[in-house]
Coordinates of C-alpha atoms in Angstrom, one line a residue:
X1 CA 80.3 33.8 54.1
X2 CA 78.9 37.0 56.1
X3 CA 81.9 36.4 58.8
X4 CA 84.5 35.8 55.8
X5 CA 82.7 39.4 54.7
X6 CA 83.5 41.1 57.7
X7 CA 86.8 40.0 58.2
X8 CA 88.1 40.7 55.0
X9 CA 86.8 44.5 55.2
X10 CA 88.4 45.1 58.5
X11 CA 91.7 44.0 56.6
X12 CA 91.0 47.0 54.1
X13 CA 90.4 49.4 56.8
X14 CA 93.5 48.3 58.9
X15 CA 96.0 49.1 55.3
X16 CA 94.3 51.9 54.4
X17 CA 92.9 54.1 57.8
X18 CA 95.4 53.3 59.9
X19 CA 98.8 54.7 57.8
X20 CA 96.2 57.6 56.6
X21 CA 95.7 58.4 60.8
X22 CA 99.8 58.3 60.8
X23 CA 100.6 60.9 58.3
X24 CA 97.5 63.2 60.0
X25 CA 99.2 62.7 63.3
X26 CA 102.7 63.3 61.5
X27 CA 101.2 66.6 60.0
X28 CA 100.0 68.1 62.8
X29 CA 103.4 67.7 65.4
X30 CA 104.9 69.5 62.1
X31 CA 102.7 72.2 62.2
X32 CA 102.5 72.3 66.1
X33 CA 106.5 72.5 65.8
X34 CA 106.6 74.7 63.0
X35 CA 103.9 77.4 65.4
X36 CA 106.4 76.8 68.2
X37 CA 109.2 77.8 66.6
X38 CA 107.0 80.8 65.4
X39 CA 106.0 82.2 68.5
X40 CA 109.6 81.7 69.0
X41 CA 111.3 83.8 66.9
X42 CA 108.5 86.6 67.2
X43 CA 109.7 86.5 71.5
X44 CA 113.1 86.8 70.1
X45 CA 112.5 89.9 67.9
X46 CA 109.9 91.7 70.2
X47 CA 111.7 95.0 72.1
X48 CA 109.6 95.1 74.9
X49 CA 111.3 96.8 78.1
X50 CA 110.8 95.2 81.3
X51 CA 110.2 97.4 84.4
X52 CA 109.7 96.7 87.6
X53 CA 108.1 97.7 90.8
X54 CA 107.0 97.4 94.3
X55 CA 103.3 96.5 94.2
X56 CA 102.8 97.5 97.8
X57 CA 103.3 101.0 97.8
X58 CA 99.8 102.6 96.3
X59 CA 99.6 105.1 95.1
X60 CA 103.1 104.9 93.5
X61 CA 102.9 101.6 91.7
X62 CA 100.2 99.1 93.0
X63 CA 98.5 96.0 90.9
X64 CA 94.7 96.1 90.4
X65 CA 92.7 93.5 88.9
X66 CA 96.6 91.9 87.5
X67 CA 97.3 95.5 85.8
X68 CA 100.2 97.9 87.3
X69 CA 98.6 101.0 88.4
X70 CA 99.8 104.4 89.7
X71 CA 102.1 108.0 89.5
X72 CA 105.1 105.7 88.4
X73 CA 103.1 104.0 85.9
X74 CA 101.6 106.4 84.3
X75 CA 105.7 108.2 84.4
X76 CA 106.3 105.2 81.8
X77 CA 104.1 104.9 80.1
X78 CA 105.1 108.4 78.8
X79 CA 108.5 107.8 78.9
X80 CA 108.1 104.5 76.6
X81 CA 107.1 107.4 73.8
X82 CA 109.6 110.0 74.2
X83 CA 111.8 107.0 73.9
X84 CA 110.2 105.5 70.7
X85 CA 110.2 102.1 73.2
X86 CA 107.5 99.7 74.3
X87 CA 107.6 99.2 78.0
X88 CA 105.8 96.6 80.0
X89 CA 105.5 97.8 84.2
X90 CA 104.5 94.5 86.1
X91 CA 103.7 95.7 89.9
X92 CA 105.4 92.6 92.1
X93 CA 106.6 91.6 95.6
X94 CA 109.7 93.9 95.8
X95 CA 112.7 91.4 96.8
X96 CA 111.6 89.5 93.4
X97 CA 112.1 92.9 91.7
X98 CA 115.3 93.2 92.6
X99 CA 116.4 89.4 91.9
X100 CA 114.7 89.3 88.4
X101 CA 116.6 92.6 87.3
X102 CA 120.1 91.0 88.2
X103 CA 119.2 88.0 86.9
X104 CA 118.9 89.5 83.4
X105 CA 114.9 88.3 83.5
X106 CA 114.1 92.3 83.9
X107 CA 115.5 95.8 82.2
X108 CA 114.8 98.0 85.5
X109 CA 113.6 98.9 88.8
X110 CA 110.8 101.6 89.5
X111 CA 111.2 104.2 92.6
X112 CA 114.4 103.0 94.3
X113 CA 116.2 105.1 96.5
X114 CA 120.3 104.9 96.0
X115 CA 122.2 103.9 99.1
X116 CA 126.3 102.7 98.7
X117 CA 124.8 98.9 98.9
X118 CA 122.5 99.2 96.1
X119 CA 125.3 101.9 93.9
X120 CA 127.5 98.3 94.1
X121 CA 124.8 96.4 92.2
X122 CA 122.8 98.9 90.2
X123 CA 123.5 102.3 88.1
X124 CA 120.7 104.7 88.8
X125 CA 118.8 107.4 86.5
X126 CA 117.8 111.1 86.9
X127 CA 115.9 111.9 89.7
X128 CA 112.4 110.6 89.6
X129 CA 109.8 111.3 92.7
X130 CA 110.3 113.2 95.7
X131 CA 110.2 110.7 98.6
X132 CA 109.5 112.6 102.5
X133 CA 110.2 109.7 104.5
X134 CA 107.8 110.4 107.7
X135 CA 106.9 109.2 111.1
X136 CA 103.2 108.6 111.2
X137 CA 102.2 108.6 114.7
X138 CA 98.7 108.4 117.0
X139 CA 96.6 111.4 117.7
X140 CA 97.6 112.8 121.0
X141 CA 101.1 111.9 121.1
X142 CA 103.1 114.7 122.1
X143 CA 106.7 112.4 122.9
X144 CA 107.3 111.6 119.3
X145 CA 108.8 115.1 116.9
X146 CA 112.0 114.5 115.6
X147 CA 113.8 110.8 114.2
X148 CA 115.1 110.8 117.9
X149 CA 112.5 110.5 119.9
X150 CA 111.5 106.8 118.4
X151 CA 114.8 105.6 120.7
X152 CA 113.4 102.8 122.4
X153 CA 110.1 103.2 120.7
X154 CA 108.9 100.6 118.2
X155 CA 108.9 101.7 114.7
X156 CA 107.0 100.0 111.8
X157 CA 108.3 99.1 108.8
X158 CA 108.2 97.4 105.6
X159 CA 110.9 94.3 104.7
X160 CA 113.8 95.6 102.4
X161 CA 112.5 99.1 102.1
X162 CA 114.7 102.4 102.2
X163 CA 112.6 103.4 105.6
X164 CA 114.4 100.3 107.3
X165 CA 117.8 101.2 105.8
X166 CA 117.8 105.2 107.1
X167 CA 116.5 103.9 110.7
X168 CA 119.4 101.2 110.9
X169 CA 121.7 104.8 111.2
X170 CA 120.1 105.7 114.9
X171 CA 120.6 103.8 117.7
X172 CA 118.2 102.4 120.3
X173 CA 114.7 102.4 117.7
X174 CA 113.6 99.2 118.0
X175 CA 112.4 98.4 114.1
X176 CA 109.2 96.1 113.6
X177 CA 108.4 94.6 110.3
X178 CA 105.2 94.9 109.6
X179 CA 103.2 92.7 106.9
X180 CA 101.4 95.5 104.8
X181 CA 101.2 99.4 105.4
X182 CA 97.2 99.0 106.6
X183 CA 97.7 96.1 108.8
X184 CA 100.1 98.8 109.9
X185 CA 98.3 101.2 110.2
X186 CA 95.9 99.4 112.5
X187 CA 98.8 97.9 114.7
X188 CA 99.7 102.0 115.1
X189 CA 95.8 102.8 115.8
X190 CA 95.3 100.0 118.4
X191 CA 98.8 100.8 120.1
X192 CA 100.7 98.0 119.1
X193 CA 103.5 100.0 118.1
X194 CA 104.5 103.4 118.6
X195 CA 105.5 105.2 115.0
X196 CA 105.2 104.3 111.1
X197 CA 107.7 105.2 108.9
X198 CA 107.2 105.3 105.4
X199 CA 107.0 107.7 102.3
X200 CA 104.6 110.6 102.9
X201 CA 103.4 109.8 99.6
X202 CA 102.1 106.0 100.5
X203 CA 101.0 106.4 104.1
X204 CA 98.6 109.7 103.3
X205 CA 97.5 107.5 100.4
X206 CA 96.8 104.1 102.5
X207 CA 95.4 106.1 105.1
X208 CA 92.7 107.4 102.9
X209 CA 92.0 104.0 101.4
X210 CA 91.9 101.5 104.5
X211 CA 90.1 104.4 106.5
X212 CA 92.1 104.3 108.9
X213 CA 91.5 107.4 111.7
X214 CA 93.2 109.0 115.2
X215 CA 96.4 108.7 113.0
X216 CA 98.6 111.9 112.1
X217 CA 101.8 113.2 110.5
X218 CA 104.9 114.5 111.5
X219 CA 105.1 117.5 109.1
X220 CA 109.1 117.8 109.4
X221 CA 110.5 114.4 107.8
X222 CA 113.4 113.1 108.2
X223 CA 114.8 112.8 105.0
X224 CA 114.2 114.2 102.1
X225 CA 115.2 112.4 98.8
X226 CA 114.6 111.4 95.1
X227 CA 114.0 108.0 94.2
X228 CA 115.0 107.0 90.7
X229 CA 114.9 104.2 88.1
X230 CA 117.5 101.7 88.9
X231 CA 119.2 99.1 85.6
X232 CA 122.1 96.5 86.4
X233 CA 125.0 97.7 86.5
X234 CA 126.9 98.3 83.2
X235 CA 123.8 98.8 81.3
X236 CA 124.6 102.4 80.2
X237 CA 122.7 102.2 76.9
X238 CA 119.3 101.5 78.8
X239 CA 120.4 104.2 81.3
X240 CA 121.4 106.7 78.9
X241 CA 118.1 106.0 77.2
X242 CA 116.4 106.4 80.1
X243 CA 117.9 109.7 81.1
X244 CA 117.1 111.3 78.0
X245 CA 113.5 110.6 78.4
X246 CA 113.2 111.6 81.7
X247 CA 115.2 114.7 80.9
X248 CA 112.3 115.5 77.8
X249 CA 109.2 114.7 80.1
X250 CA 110.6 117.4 82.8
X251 CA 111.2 120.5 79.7
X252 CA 108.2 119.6 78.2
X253 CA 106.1 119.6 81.6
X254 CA 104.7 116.2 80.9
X255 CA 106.8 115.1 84.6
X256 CA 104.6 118.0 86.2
X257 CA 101.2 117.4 84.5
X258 CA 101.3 113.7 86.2
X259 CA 102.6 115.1 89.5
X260 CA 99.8 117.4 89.4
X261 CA 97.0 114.7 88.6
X262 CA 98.2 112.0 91.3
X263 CA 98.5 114.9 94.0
X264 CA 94.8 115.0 94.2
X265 CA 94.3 111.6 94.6
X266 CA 97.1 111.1 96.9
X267 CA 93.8 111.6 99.4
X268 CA 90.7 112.1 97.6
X269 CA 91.1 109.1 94.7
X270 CA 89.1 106.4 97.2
X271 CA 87.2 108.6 99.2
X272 CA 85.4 109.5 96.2
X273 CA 85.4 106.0 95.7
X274 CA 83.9 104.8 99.0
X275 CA 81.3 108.0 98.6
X276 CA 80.0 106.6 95.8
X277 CA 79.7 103.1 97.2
X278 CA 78.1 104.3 100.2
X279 CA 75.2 106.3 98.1
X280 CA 74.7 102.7 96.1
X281 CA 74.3 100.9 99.2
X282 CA 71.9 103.7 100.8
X283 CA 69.8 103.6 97.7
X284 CA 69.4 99.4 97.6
X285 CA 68.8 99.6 101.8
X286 CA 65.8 102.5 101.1
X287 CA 64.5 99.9 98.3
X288 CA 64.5 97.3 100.7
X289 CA 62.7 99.4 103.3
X290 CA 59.8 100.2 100.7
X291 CA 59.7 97.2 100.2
X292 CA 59.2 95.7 103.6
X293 CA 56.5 98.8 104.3
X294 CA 54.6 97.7 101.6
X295 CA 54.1 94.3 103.7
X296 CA 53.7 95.6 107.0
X297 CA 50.6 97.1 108.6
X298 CA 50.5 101.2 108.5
X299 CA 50.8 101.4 112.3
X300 CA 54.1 99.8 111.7
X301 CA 55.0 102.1 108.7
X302 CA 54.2 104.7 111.2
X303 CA 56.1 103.6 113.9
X304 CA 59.5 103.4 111.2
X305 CA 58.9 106.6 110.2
X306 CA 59.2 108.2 113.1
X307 CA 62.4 106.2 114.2
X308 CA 63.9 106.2 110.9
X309 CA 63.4 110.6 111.8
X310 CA 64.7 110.1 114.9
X311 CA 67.8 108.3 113.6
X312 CA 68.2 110.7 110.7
X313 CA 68.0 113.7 113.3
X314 CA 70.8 111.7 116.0
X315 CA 73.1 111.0 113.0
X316 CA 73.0 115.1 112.1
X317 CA 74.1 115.9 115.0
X318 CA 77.0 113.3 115.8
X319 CA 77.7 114.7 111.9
X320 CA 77.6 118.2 112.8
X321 CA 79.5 117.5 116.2
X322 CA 82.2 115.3 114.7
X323 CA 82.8 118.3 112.0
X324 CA 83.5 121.0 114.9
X325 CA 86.1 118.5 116.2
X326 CA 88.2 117.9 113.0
X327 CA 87.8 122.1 112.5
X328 CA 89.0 121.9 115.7
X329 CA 92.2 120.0 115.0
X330 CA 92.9 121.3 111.6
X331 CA 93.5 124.7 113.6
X332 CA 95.7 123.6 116.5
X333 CA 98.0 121.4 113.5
X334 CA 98.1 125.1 111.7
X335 CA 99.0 126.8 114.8
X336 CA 102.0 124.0 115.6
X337 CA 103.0 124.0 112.3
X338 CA 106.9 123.8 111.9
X339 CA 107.9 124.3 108.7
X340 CA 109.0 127.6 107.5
X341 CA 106.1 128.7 104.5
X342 CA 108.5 130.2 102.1
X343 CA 111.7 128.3 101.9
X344 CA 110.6 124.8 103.2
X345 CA 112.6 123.9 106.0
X346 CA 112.2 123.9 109.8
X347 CA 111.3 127.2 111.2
X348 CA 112.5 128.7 114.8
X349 CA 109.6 127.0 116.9
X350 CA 110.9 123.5 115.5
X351 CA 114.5 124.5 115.8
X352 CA 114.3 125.5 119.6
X353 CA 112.6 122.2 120.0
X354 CA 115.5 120.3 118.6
X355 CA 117.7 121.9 119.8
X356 CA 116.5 121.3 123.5
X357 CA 116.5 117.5 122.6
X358 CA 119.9 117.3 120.9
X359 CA 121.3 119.3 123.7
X360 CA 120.0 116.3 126.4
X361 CA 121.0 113.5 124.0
X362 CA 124.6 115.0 123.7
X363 CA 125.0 116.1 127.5
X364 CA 123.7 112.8 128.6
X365 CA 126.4 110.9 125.6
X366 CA 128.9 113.4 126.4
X367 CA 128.7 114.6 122.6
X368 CA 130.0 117.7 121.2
X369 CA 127.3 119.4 119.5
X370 CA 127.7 122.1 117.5
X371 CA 125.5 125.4 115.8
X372 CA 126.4 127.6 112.9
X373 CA 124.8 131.1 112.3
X374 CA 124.8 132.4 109.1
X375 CA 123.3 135.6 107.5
X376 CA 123.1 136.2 104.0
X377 CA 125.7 140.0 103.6
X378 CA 124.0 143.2 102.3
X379 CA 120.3 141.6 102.4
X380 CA 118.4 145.1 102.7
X381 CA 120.3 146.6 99.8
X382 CA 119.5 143.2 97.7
X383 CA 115.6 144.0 98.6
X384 CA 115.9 147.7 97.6
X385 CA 117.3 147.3 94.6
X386 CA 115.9 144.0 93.3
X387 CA 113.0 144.1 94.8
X388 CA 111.5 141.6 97.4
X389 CA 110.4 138.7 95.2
X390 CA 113.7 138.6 94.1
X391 CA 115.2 138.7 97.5
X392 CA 112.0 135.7 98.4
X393 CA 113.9 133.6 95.0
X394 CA 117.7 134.2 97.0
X395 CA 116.0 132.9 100.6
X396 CA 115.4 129.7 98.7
X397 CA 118.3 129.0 96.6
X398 CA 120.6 129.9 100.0
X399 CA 118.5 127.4 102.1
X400 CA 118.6 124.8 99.4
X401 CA 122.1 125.5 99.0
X402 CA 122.5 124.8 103.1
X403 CA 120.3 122.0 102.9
X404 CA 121.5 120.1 100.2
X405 CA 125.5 120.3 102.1
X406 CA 123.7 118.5 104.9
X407 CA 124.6 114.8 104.6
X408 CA 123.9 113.4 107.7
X409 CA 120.6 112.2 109.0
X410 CA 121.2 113.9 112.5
X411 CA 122.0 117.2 110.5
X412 CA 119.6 120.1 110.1
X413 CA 118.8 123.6 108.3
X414 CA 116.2 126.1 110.5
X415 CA 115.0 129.6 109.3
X416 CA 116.0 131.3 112.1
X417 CA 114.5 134.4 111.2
X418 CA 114.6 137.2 108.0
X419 CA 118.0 136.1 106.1
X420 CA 119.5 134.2 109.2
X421 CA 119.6 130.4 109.3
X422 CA 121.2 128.2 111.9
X423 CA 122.3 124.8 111.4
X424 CA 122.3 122.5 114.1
X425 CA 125.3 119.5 114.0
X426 CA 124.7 116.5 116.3
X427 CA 128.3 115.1 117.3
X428 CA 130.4 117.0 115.9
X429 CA 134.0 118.9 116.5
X430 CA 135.2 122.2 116.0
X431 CA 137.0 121.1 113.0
X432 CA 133.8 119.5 111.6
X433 CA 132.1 122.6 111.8
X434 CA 134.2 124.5 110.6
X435 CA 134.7 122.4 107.1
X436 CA 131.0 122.4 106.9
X437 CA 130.7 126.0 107.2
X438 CA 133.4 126.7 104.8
X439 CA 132.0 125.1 102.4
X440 CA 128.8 126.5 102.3
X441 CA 130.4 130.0 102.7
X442 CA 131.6 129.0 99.5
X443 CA 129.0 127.0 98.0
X444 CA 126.5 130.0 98.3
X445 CA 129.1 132.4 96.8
X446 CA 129.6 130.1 93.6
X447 CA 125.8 130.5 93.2
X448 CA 127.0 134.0 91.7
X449 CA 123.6 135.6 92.9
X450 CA 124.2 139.3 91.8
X451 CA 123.8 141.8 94.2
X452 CA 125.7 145.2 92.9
X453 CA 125.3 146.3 97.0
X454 CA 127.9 144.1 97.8
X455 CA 131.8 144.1 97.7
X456 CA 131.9 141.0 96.2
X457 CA 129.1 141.7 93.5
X458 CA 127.1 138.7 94.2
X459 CA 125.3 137.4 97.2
X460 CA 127.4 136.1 100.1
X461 CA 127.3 134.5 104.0
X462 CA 128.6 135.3 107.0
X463 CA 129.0 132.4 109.8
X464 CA 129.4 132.2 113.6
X465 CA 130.4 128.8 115.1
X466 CA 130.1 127.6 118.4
X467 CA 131.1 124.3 119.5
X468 CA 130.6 122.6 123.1
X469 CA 130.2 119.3 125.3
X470 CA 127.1 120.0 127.4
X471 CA 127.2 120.2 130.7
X472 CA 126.0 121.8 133.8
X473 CA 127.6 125.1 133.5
X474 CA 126.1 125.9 129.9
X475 CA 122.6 125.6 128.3
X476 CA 121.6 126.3 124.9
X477 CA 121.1 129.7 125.0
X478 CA 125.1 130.3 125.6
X479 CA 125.6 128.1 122.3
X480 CA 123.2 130.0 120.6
X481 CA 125.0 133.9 121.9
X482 CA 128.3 132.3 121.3
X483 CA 127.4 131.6 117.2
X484 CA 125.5 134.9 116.8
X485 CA 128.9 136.9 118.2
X486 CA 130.8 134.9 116.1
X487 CA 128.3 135.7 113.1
X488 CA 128.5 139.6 113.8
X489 CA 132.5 139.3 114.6
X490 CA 132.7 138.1 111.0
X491 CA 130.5 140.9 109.8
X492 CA 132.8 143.0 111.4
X493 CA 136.1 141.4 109.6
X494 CA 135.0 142.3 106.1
X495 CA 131.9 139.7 105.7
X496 CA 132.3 136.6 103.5
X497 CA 134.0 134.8 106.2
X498 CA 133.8 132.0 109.2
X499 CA 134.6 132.7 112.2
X500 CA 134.5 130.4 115.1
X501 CA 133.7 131.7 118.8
X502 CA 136.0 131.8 121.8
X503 CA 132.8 132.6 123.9
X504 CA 132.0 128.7 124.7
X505 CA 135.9 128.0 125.7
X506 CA 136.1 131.1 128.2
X507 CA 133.2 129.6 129.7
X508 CA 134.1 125.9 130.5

């Protein structure tokens, strides 16, 4: 009977549990289908932008801790409210970026520099950050100033970047990629390569972060451009969108209020950091030391006493000494400074620099190489009646004016000295030069600069060209007289005008 009891129960449990276990089981794939499909439909409807950026290029964009960090980031996060948008910046390996946003997985690129390869995939916004691409070099090195030294010199730099791109345009540099920018660094400090090229922006930054020392800058860099947020091309809306932001964080001055925060900790952001570390770990090693004295004998506190002074006192003085030695150095980089103070370019000592080396390069190619002097017309009267911080305002919009006609890496704008520039063109004809100085005859004109002391009521250029192959008969000096009596024979001919010099042919 107890057997018949049991088996009989285990019938009732089979008819009724066992369906009741289906329909639960039923129930819940519903539901977990029915949250699916939820979660769904709230991806489909959520706005969110997707941006982004190079994660190796601190203090720009960098990842800390899985969160996007840096001047960029902080740029859209703004920009998402002037644009009423949500925007989500994810900081990854670069060459992903780029594939995700053409791939429709991603809205945009942060800080990418146009070039004709990228203009075919991408359509770009309004100018974002200024990028000064510069050669980093070791202390001491006196052969490395200009982009033409590093012929034959091995140059770091990073895979797929803009740096790699501009140094594919010289001949002879032999490019090294290198894995990160402080393993870089530290291939530069021990001599395993000869130059670093990189945004002045993320090597001063790196530098101050890894700690890296004996490593210095080349003020004058070798290009100067604005990087930009890239979409896919076609995707005007997003641009247009994007634009108008940008465009409302520059009148409003948010743009310069960021710029002005992330300038400071360009350098100073981990110092400060590795100060306070150090102070943490001095405190817990003094701890430690009390503690130990408390153990020892007090002949042996003694004797640590007095070398713990001693040690204080020796690292005072290699303090004190290492302090007169970066004084030291800060005043010979002032004195060799090269760029001119008020208008930003090159001044005469780089200029007669360069033009020593572009002079060897093109006599030893057989190159012609030519120099433009310009001077801006009626410059004393402009000072007289304006005033000089008004003629200070004309020095810069002329060199910007010059400087912004330059195309070519090889090209240059120096102050040459009050309101004369020169411009020194690396392989290039009489012809060349003289388009080139046409049009900035004409470009500086059309900046309609009043000046009631001239003829022409506004603020014009005269120009002197001189064009030659160097050889043995002439040296730079004759180029330079040859453009300067050019300038003045244009002065002489009304002003306003190019003329090109006759001086370098009677003298083949």
């Amino acid at each position: 009977m107890g057997k018949s009891n049991i088996m009989k129960k285990q019938k009732i449990f089979s008819f009724f549990y066992i369906p009741l276990a289906l329909v639960i089981l039923l129930l819940f794939s519903y539901l977990s289908v029915s949250s699916s499909n939820l979660n769904k439909d709230s991806a489909s409807t959520d706005n969110t932008l997707i941006f982004l950026g190079n994660k190796n290029i601190a203090p720009i964009i960098f990842e800390e801790k899985g969160v996007a960090k840096g001047v960029v980031v902080d740029i859209v996060r703004e920009l998402g409210k002037k644009i009423d948008s949500k925007i989500q910046v994810e900081a990854i390996e670069w060459e992903e970026a780029q594939k995700k946003v053409l791939a429709g997985d991603a809205d945009a690129l942060l800080q990418i520099n146009p070039n004709p390869g990228r203009e075919l995939l991408y359509d770009f916004s309004y100018e974002l950050l200024k990028s000064e691409f510069s050669i980093f070099i070791k202390n001491g090195n006196t052969n490395i100033n200009t982009v033409y030294d590093l012929k034959n010199k091995k140059t770091g730099v990073e895979s797929g970047g803009y740096p790699y791109q501009l140094l594919s345009n010289y001949e002879g540099i032999n490019i090294v990629i290198i894995p990160d920018w402080k393993a870089g660094f530290y291939m530069l400090q021990s001599g395993g390569i000869d130059a670093i090229v990189v945004d002045r922006w993320i090597g001063e930054y790196e530098l101050a972060r890894s700690r890296v020392d004996g490593i210095q800058i080349i003020e004058c860099p070798i290009e100067i451009s604005y990087s930009r947020i890239a979409v896919k091309k076609g995707n005007s809306e997003l641009l247009n969108l994007i634009n108008s932001g940008l465009k409302a964080m520059n009148d409003d001055g948010t743009m310069a209020d960021i710029l002005s925060n992330w300038r400071g900790k360009r350098v100073v952001y981990f110092t400060e950091e590795y100060v306070n570390r150090t102070i943490f770990y001095f405190f817990i090693t003094i701890l430690a030391v009390i503690l130990l004295f408390t153990i020892l004998v007090i002949n042996r506190v003694k004797r640590l006493n007095t070398k713990l002074e001693q040690e204080v006192k020796k690292r005072t003085r290699e303090l004190n000494d290492t302090n007169k030695k970066l004084q030291k150095a800060n005043e010979q980089l002032k004195k060799f400074s090269m760029v001119d103070g008020l208008t930003n370019i090159p001044n005469r000592r780089y200029f007669d620099r360069a033009l020593q080396k572009t002079w060897n390069i093109s006599k030893r190619e057989k190159m012609p190489l030519a120099l433009i002097m310009l001077d801006i017309d009626y410059f004393k009267n402009y000072n007289d009646t304006y005033g000089h911080l008004a003629g200070d305002q004309s020095l810069i919009k002329v060199a910007n004016v010059i400087k912004n006609n330059l195309k070519r890496p090889g090209d240059f704008v120096a102050r040459f000295g009050g309101e004369e520039f020169v411009v020194l063109l690396f392989n290039t004809t009489e012809e060349g030069a003289l388009a080139i100085a046409e049009n900035l005859r004409s470009e500086v004109e059309n900046l309609a600069i009043k000046n009631e002391g001239s003829m022409q009521k506004v603020i014009t250029i005269s120009l002197g060209i001189s064009v030659t192959i160097p050889g043995n008969i002439l040296n730079p000096e004759n180029l330079i007289e040859a453009a300067d009596q050019a300038m003045y024979q244009a002065k002489k001919e009304g002003r306003n005008r190019v003329v090109v010099s006759s001086l370098i042919r009677n003298k083949k």
